[in-house]
CSV table of C-alpha atoms in Angstrom, one decimal:
chain,number,residue,atom,x,y,z
A,1,MET,CA,124.1,140.4,99.9
A,2,VAL,CA,120.8,139.8,98.3
A,3,VAL,CA,121.1,136.0,98.8
A,4,GLU,CA,122.1,136.6,102.5
A,5,MET,CA,119.1,138.8,103.1
A,6,HIS,CA,116.9,136.2,101.4
A,7,ALA,CA,118.3,133.4,103.5
A,8,LYS,CA,117.6,135.4,106.7
A,9,SER,CA,114.0,136.1,105.7
A,10,SER,CA,113.5,132.5,104.7
A,11,VAL,CA,114.6,131.4,108.2
A,12,SER,CA,112.0,133.5,109.8
A,13,ALA,CA,109.3,132.6,107.2
A,14,VAL,CA,108.7,128.9,107.8
A,15,PRO,CA,110.2,127.3,111.0
A,16,ARG,CA,106.9,127.5,113.0
A,17,ASN,CA,105.5,124.2,114.2
A,18,GLY,CA,102.5,124.3,111.8
A,19,SER,CA,104.8,124.9,108.8
A,20,LEU,CA,107.1,122.1,109.9
A,21,LEU,CA,104.1,119.8,110.2
A,22,ALA,CA,103.1,120.7,106.7
A,23,LEU,CA,106.5,119.9,105.4
A,24,ALA,CA,106.5,116.6,107.3
A,25,VAL,CA,103.1,115.7,105.8
A,26,CYS,CA,104.3,116.5,102.3
A,27,CYS,CA,107.4,114.5,102.9
A,28,GLY,CA,105.4,111.5,104.0
A,29,LEU,CA,102.9,111.8,101.2
A,30,GLY,CA,105.7,112.0,98.6
A,31,VAL,CA,107.4,108.8,99.6
A,32,ALA,CA,104.2,106.9,100.4
A,33,ASN,CA,103.3,106.6,96.7
A,34,VAL,CA,106.0,104.0,96.4
A,35,TYR,CA,104.3,101.6,98.8
A,36,TYR,CA,100.5,102.0,98.4
A,37,LEU,CA,100.1,99.1,96.0
A,38,GLN,CA,102.0,96.5,98.0
A,39,PRO,CA,99.2,95.2,100.2
A,40,SER,CA,96.8,94.9,97.3
A,41,LEU,CA,99.0,92.8,95.0
A,42,SER,CA,96.7,89.9,95.4
A,43,GLN,CA,93.9,92.0,93.8
A,44,VAL,CA,96.2,93.0,91.0
A,45,GLN,CA,97.2,89.3,90.5
A,46,ALA,CA,93.6,88.2,90.3
A,47,GLU,CA,92.5,91.0,88.0
A,48,PHE,CA,95.3,90.4,85.4
A,49,GLY,CA,95.4,86.6,85.9
A,50,VAL,CA,99.2,86.4,86.5
A,51,SER,CA,101.4,84.4,88.8
A,52,ALA,CA,102.9,85.5,92.1
A,53,SER,CA,106.3,85.9,90.6
A,54,GLN,CA,104.9,88.1,87.7
A,55,VAL,CA,102.9,90.4,90.0
A,56,GLY,CA,106.0,90.6,92.2
A,57,LEU,CA,107.8,92.5,89.4
A,58,VAL,CA,105.7,95.5,90.1
A,59,PRO,CA,107.1,96.3,93.6
A,60,THR,CA,110.5,95.2,92.4
A,61,LEU,CA,110.6,97.6,89.5
A,62,THR,CA,109.1,100.4,91.7
A,63,GLN,CA,111.9,99.9,94.2
A,64,VAL,CA,114.5,99.9,91.5
A,65,GLY,CA,113.0,103.2,90.3
A,66,TYR,CA,113.1,104.6,93.8
A,67,ALA,CA,116.8,103.7,94.1
A,68,LEU,CA,117.6,105.4,90.8
A,69,GLY,CA,115.6,108.5,91.9
A,70,MET,CA,117.6,108.6,95.2
A,71,LEU,CA,120.9,108.3,93.3
A,72,LEU,CA,120.2,110.5,90.3
A,73,LEU,CA,117.5,113.0,91.2
A,74,ALA,CA,118.3,113.8,94.9
A,75,PRO,CA,121.5,115.6,94.1
A,76,LEU,CA,119.6,118.0,91.8
A,77,GLY,CA,118.4,119.8,94.9
A,78,ASP,CA,121.9,121.2,95.4
A,79,VAL,CA,122.2,122.7,91.9
A,80,LEU,CA,118.6,123.7,91.0
A,81,GLU,CA,116.0,126.0,92.6
A,82,ARG,CA,114.5,123.4,95.0
A,83,ARG,CA,110.9,124.7,95.2
A,84,ARG,CA,110.5,124.5,91.4
A,85,LEU,CA,112.1,121.1,91.3
A,86,ILE,CA,109.6,119.7,93.9
A,87,ILE,CA,106.7,121.2,92.0
A,88,CYS,CA,107.8,119.6,88.7
A,89,LYS,CA,108.3,116.2,90.5
A,90,ALA,CA,104.9,116.5,92.1
A,91,ILE,CA,103.1,117.2,88.8
A,92,LEU,CA,104.9,114.3,87.1
A,93,MET,CA,104.0,112.1,90.0
A,94,ILE,CA,100.3,113.0,89.5
A,95,VAL,CA,100.5,111.9,85.9
A,96,ALA,CA,102.3,108.6,86.8
A,97,LEU,CA,99.7,107.8,89.5
A,98,LEU,CA,96.8,108.4,87.1
A,99,ALA,CA,98.5,106.3,84.5
A,100,ALA,CA,98.8,103.5,87.1
A,101,SER,CA,95.1,103.8,88.0
A,102,MET,CA,94.1,103.3,84.4
A,103,ALA,CA,96.7,100.6,83.5
A,104,PRO,CA,95.1,98.1,81.1
A,105,THR,CA,97.9,95.5,81.5
A,106,LEU,CA,100.4,94.4,84.1
A,107,GLY,CA,103.2,95.7,81.9
A,108,VAL,CA,101.8,99.2,81.8
A,109,LEU,CA,101.3,99.1,85.6
A,110,ALA,CA,104.9,98.0,86.1
A,111,ALA,CA,106.1,100.8,83.8
A,112,ALA,CA,104.1,103.4,85.8
A,113,GLY,CA,105.6,101.9,88.9
A,114,VAL,CA,109.1,102.6,87.7
A,115,VAL,CA,108.2,106.2,87.2
A,116,ILE,CA,106.5,106.4,90.5
A,117,GLY,CA,109.5,105.0,92.2
A,118,ILE,CA,111.9,107.4,90.5
A,119,LEU,CA,109.7,110.4,91.5
A,120,GLY,CA,109.3,109.0,95.0
A,121,SER,CA,112.6,110.7,95.8
A,122,ILE,CA,110.5,113.9,96.2
A,123,GLY,CA,110.0,112.9,99.8
A,124,GLN,CA,113.7,113.3,100.5
A,125,ASP,CA,113.6,116.8,99.0
A,126,PHE,CA,111.6,118.2,101.9
A,127,ILE,CA,114.2,117.3,104.5
A,128,PRO,CA,116.8,119.9,103.3
A,129,LEU,CA,113.9,122.4,103.2
A,130,ALA,CA,113.5,122.0,107.0
A,131,ALA,CA,117.2,122.7,107.5
A,132,HIS,CA,117.1,125.7,105.1
A,133,PHE,CA,114.2,127.4,106.7
A,134,SER,CA,115.3,126.9,110.4
A,135,SER,CA,117.8,128.7,112.6
A,136,ASP,CA,120.9,126.9,113.8
A,137,ALA,CA,119.4,126.4,117.2
A,138,GLN,CA,116.2,124.8,115.8
A,139,ARG,CA,117.7,122.9,112.8
A,140,GLY,CA,118.1,119.5,114.5
A,141,LYS,CA,114.5,119.5,115.8
A,142,ALA,CA,113.2,120.7,112.4
A,143,VAL,CA,115.0,118.0,110.4
A,144,GLY,CA,113.9,115.4,112.9
A,145,THR,CA,110.3,116.4,112.6
A,146,VAL,CA,110.3,116.2,108.8
A,147,THR,CA,112.3,112.9,108.9
A,148,THR,CA,109.6,111.5,111.1
A,149,GLY,CA,107.1,112.4,108.4
A,150,LEU,CA,109.2,110.4,105.9
A,151,LEU,CA,109.3,107.4,108.1
A,152,THR,CA,105.6,107.6,109.0
A,153,GLY,CA,104.7,107.9,105.3
A,154,ILE,CA,106.7,104.7,104.5
A,155,LEU,CA,105.2,102.7,107.3
A,156,LEU,CA,101.6,103.8,107.2
A,157,SER,CA,101.2,103.8,103.4
A,158,ARG,CA,100.7,100.1,103.4
A,159,ALA,CA,97.9,100.3,106.0
A,160,LEU,CA,96.1,103.1,104.0
A,161,GLY,CA,96.7,101.3,100.7
A,162,GLY,CA,95.3,98.0,102.0
A,163,TRP,CA,92.2,99.6,103.6
A,164,VAL,CA,91.3,101.7,100.5
A,165,SER,CA,91.9,98.8,98.2
A,166,GLU,CA,89.6,96.6,100.3
A,167,CYS,CA,86.8,99.2,100.5
A,168,LEU,CA,87.1,100.5,96.9
A,169,SER,CA,89.9,99.1,94.7
A,170,TRP,CA,93.6,99.3,94.1
A,171,ARG,CA,92.9,101.7,91.2
A,172,ALA,CA,91.0,104.0,93.5
A,173,MET,CA,94.0,104.2,95.8
A,174,GLN,CA,96.2,105.4,93.0
A,175,GLU,CA,93.6,108.1,92.2
A,176,ILE,CA,93.4,109.2,95.8
A,177,ALA,CA,97.2,109.3,95.9
A,178,ALA,CA,97.2,111.6,92.8
A,179,ALA,CA,94.7,113.9,94.6
A,180,MET,CA,97.0,114.1,97.7
A,181,MET,CA,99.9,115.0,95.4
A,182,VAL,CA,97.9,118.0,94.2
A,183,LEU,CA,97.8,119.1,97.9
A,184,VAL,CA,101.6,118.7,98.1
A,185,THR,CA,102.0,120.8,95.0
A,186,LEU,CA,99.8,123.6,96.4
A,187,VAL,CA,101.7,123.6,99.7
A,188,THR,CA,105.1,123.8,98.0
A,189,TRP,CA,103.8,126.6,95.8
A,190,THR,CA,103.4,128.8,98.9
A,191,LEU,CA,107.0,128.5,99.9
A,192,PRO,CA,109.5,131.2,99.1
A,193,PRO,CA,112.1,130.5,96.3
A,194,ILE,CA,115.2,128.6,97.5
A,195,PRO,CA,118.4,129.4,95.6
A,196,PRO,CA,120.8,126.5,94.7
A,197,THR,CA,123.5,125.8,97.4
A,198,THR,CA,126.3,125.1,95.0
A,199,LYS,CA,127.5,125.9,91.5
A,200,VAL,CA,129.2,122.6,91.1
A,201,ARG,CA,128.1,120.8,87.9
A,202,TYR,CA,125.7,117.9,88.3
A,203,SER,CA,128.2,115.5,86.7
A,204,ALA,CA,130.8,116.5,89.3
A,205,LEU,CA,128.3,115.8,92.2
A,206,LEU,CA,127.7,112.4,90.8
A,207,GLY,CA,131.4,111.8,90.3
A,208,SER,CA,132.0,112.6,94.0
A,209,LEU,CA,129.9,109.6,94.9
A,210,LEU,CA,132.3,107.2,93.3
A,211,THR,CA,135.2,109.0,95.1
A,212,LEU,CA,133.5,108.6,98.5
A,213,TRP,CA,132.8,104.9,97.7
A,214,LYS,CA,136.5,104.3,97.0
A,215,ALA,CA,137.8,106.3,99.9
A,216,HIS,CA,135.8,104.7,102.7
A,217,ARG,CA,135.8,101.0,103.3
A,218,PRO,CA,133.4,101.3,106.2
A,219,LEU,CA,130.9,103.0,103.9
A,220,ARG,CA,131.1,100.2,101.4
A,221,LEU,CA,130.5,97.6,104.1
A,222,ALA,CA,127.7,99.6,105.7
A,223,ILE,CA,125.9,99.8,102.3
A,224,ILE,CA,126.4,96.1,101.6
A,225,THR,CA,125.2,95.0,105.1
A,226,GLN,CA,122.2,97.3,105.0
A,227,SER,CA,121.2,96.3,101.5
A,228,VAL,CA,121.2,92.6,102.5
A,229,LEU,CA,119.1,93.4,105.5
A,230,ALA,CA,116.7,95.6,103.4
A,231,ALA,CA,116.2,92.6,101.1
A,232,THR,CA,114.2,91.0,103.9
A,233,LEU,CA,111.8,94.0,103.9
A,234,GLY,CA,111.3,93.7,100.1
A,235,ALA,CA,110.8,90.0,100.3
A,236,PHE,CA,108.3,90.1,103.1
A,237,TRP,CA,106.2,93.1,102.4
A,238,SER,CA,105.9,92.7,98.6
A,239,SER,CA,104.7,89.1,99.1
A,240,LEU,CA,102.6,89.5,102.2
A,241,SER,CA,99.3,90.1,100.5
A,242,VAL,CA,99.7,87.0,98.3
A,243,VAL,CA,100.6,84.9,101.4
A,244,LEU,CA,97.6,86.2,103.3
A,245,ALA,CA,95.2,85.7,100.4
A,246,ALA,CA,96.1,82.0,100.2
A,247,ALA,CA,95.4,79.1,102.7
A,248,PRO,CA,95.3,79.0,105.6
A,249,PHE,CA,94.7,82.7,106.1
A,250,HIS,CA,92.2,83.7,103.3
A,251,GLN,CA,92.5,87.4,104.2
A,252,GLY,CA,92.1,90.5,102.0
A,253,SER,CA,94.0,93.7,101.3
A,254,ALA,CA,92.8,95.4,104.5
A,255,VAL,CA,94.4,92.8,106.8
A,256,ALA,CA,97.6,93.0,104.7
A,257,GLY,CA,97.6,96.7,105.1
A,258,ALA,CA,97.0,96.5,108.8
A,259,PHE,CA,100.3,94.7,109.1
A,260,GLY,CA,101.9,98.1,108.3
A,261,PHE,CA,100.9,99.3,111.8
A,262,VAL,CA,102.8,96.3,113.2
A,263,GLY,CA,105.9,97.1,111.2
A,264,ALA,CA,105.6,100.8,112.2
A,265,ALA,CA,105.7,99.8,115.9
A,266,GLY,CA,108.9,97.9,115.4
A,267,ALA,CA,110.6,100.5,113.2
A,268,LEU,CA,109.7,103.4,115.4
A,269,ALA,CA,111.4,101.7,118.4
A,270,ALA,CA,114.6,101.4,116.4
A,271,PRO,CA,116.1,104.8,117.5
A,272,LEU,CA,116.4,103.3,121.0
A,273,PHE,CA,119.4,101.4,119.6
A,274,GLY,CA,121.1,104.8,119.2
A,275,GLY,CA,121.9,104.6,122.9
A,276,LEU,CA,123.5,101.2,122.4
A,277,ALA,CA,125.5,102.6,119.5
A,278,ASP,CA,126.8,105.5,121.7
A,279,LYS,CA,127.8,103.2,124.5
A,280,SER,CA,129.3,100.2,122.8
A,281,GLY,CA,129.8,101.3,119.2
A,282,PRO,CA,127.4,101.1,116.3
A,283,LEU,CA,128.5,97.6,115.2
A,284,HIS,CA,127.1,96.0,118.3
A,285,ALA,CA,123.7,97.5,117.5
A,286,VAL,CA,124.1,96.4,113.8
A,287,ARG,CA,124.8,92.8,114.9
A,288,VAL,CA,121.9,92.7,117.3
A,289,GLY,CA,119.7,93.9,114.5
A,290,CYS,CA,120.9,91.1,112.2
A,291,CYS,CA,120.2,88.6,114.9
A,292,LEU,CA,116.7,89.9,115.3
A,293,VAL,CA,116.1,89.3,111.6
A,294,VAL,CA,117.3,85.7,111.8
A,295,VAL,CA,115.2,85.0,114.9
A,296,ALA,CA,112.1,86.5,113.4
A,297,PHE,CA,112.2,84.5,110.1
A,298,GLY,CA,113.5,81.4,111.9
A,299,ALA,CA,110.4,81.5,114.1
A,300,LEU,CA,108.1,81.6,111.0
A,301,LEU,CA,109.8,78.5,109.8
A,302,LEU,CA,109.5,76.6,113.1
A,303,PHE,CA,106.0,77.6,114.3
A,304,PRO,CA,102.6,76.8,112.7
A,305,PRO,CA,101.3,79.6,110.5
A,306,SER,CA,99.1,82.1,112.2
A,307,LEU,CA,98.3,85.8,112.0
A,308,TRP,CA,99.9,86.2,115.5
A,309,SER,CA,103.2,84.6,114.5
A,310,LEU,CA,103.2,86.8,111.3
A,311,GLY,CA,102.5,89.9,113.3
A,312,VAL,CA,105.1,89.3,116.0
A,313,SER,CA,107.8,88.3,113.4
A,314,ALA,CA,107.0,91.4,111.3
A,315,LEU,CA,107.5,93.6,114.4
A,316,ILE,CA,110.8,91.9,115.4
A,317,PHE,CA,112.5,91.9,112.0
A,318,ASP,CA,111.4,95.4,111.1
A,319,LEU,CA,112.9,96.5,114.4
A,320,GLY,CA,116.1,94.6,113.5
A,321,VAL,CA,116.4,96.2,110.0
A,322,MET,CA,115.7,99.7,111.2
A,323,ALA,CA,118.0,99.4,114.2
A,324,ALA,CA,120.8,98.5,111.9
A,325,LEU,CA,119.9,101.4,109.6
A,326,VAL,CA,120.1,103.9,112.6
A,327,SER,CA,123.4,102.4,113.6
A,328,HIS,CA,124.9,102.5,110.1
A,329,GLN,CA,123.8,106.1,109.8
A,330,HIS,CA,125.6,106.8,113.1
A,331,LEU,CA,128.7,105.1,111.7
A,332,ILE,CA,128.9,106.8,108.2
A,333,ASN,CA,128.1,110.3,109.5
A,334,GLY,CA,131.5,110.2,111.3
A,335,LEU,CA,133.4,109.4,108.1
A,336,ASP,CA,133.3,112.8,106.4
A,337,PRO,CA,131.2,115.6,107.9
A,338,SER,CA,131.4,117.7,104.7
A,339,ALA,CA,129.7,114.9,102.7
A,340,ARG,CA,127.0,113.7,105.1
A,341,SER,CA,124.1,114.2,102.7
A,342,ARG,CA,125.8,112.3,100.0
A,343,LEU,CA,126.9,109.5,102.4
A,344,ASN,CA,123.3,109.1,103.7
A,345,GLY,CA,122.0,109.2,100.1
A,346,MET,CA,124.4,106.4,99.1
A,347,LEU,CA,123.4,104.3,102.1
A,348,MET,CA,119.7,104.7,101.3
A,349,THR,CA,120.2,104.0,97.6
A,350,GLY,CA,121.9,100.7,98.6
A,351,ALA,CA,119.0,99.9,100.9
A,352,MET,CA,116.4,100.6,98.2
A,353,CYS,CA,118.4,98.4,95.8
A,354,GLY,CA,118.4,95.6,98.4
A,355,MET,CA,114.6,96.0,98.8
A,356,ALA,CA,114.1,95.7,95.1
A,357,ILE,CA,116.3,92.6,94.8
A,358,GLY,CA,114.6,91.1,97.9
A,359,ALA,CA,111.1,91.7,96.3
A,360,ALA,CA,112.2,89.7,93.2
A,361,ILE,CA,113.8,86.9,95.2
A,362,GLY,CA,110.9,86.7,97.6
A,363,SER,CA,108.4,86.4,94.8
A,364,PHE,CA,110.4,83.7,93.2
A,365,ALA,CA,110.9,81.8,96.4
A,366,LEU,CA,107.2,82.0,97.2
A,367,GLN,CA,106.2,80.8,93.7
A,368,SER,CA,108.8,77.9,93.8
A,369,HIS,CA,108.8,76.8,97.5
A,370,GLY,CA,105.8,78.4,99.2
A,371,ARG,CA,105.9,80.3,102.4
A,372,ASP,CA,108.8,78.3,103.8
A,373,GLY,CA,110.9,79.4,100.9
A,374,LEU,CA,110.1,83.0,101.6
A,375,TRP,CA,110.9,82.7,105.3
A,376,ALA,CA,114.2,80.9,104.4
A,377,VAL,CA,115.2,83.9,102.3
A,378,GLY,CA,114.9,86.1,105.4
A,379,VAL,CA,117.0,83.7,107.5
A,380,ILE,CA,119.7,83.6,104.9
A,381,ALA,CA,119.8,87.3,104.4
A,382,GLY,CA,120.0,88.0,108.1
A,383,ALA,CA,122.8,85.5,108.5
A,384,VAL,CA,124.8,87.0,105.5
A,385,ALA,CA,124.4,90.5,106.9
A,386,LEU,CA,125.6,89.3,110.3
A,387,ILE,CA,128.7,87.7,108.8
A,388,THR,CA,129.4,90.8,106.7
A,389,SER,CA,129.3,93.0,109.8
A,390,PHE,CA,132.3,91.1,111.3
A,391,PHE,CA,134.5,92.5,108.5
A,392,HIS,CA,133.3,95.9,109.4
A,393,THR,CA,136.0,97.6,111.5
A,394,PHE,CA,138.2,100.6,111.3
A,395,LYS,CA,142.0,100.1,111.3
A,396,GLY,CA,143.3,100.0,114.8
A,397,GLN,CA,139.9,100.5,116.4
A,398,ARG,CA,137.4,98.1,117.9
A,399,ASN,CA,133.6,98.3,118.1
A,400,VAL,CA,133.2,101.1,115.6
């Protein structure tokens, strides 16, 4: 009875637009820490005197950490008091960001990046909060609002990181990020306590992920296809600042960060593919997304290098990757309604692993074969994802 009364009071406590906006901002600030450094990697490379492939290890390891955080820390929100969990993560994130800002070597920076990536799962913790604090009639809108904060944080973090790094330094960006996480901590502190939603052991929650993987072939194929597509994001964005710093562009971190706005424009248009998924089945939209990726990177191979071609291609391939993600979410959410959070978590973990692998491959390709090698990675990844999508059907059904 006490829990029921608490739940009712919680619903009336937070669902107002201002409170939802605060949750959305905290969500975006939490995940943005994973991406602030990417547009200023050329500064890091110059300061430590390392190669492109060596500096590429920083975003690679950060993405690996993010994937681990999604897989291992996100389920804790179901078995621990969520407000306390978020505050602990935020405090640890502040420490990790300050450590990154003072890193004396690339190795220390990479180690701090792993911790930042793991704790970056804090952004995902605010989405269930929106559902918890909202009535049934407002839950969809509330979750959508906070999810938009997550997406905006990912997309605009590169622009902010590039601009601050250009005006101040990449170290200053990490310090500013730590200050913003203090704000996240204070906002979370004002929320009412949130009791755990299940008494299931943490080990059992993790074990159920393997059960879901084995039970649903479409889930396995969706994760594989999306991870291959996400590799193009890792390859492009983790190497962009190095590409722009070299001939014929000779541009700094601010320009690299500004490309985040271009990527945002493409990614935010991706939900339009939901209509195509409703009408023709999600796989049609997935395949269109794969084709957009191939076309975007193919154009970079064929046309002379310019900021315009880079910008247009970034818009097109970001649109393709995010359109496929929206369609894959549409697909897997119909597999097991009782496990939607875990299914989405598994899909996003696969995507983060793909981004990490793509960042490593992209750095190696750029170091070994220049820009064309990097663009070729994008073409190959898009083609592999497209081929994989044709194995992606339910028994006895078409266009699912």
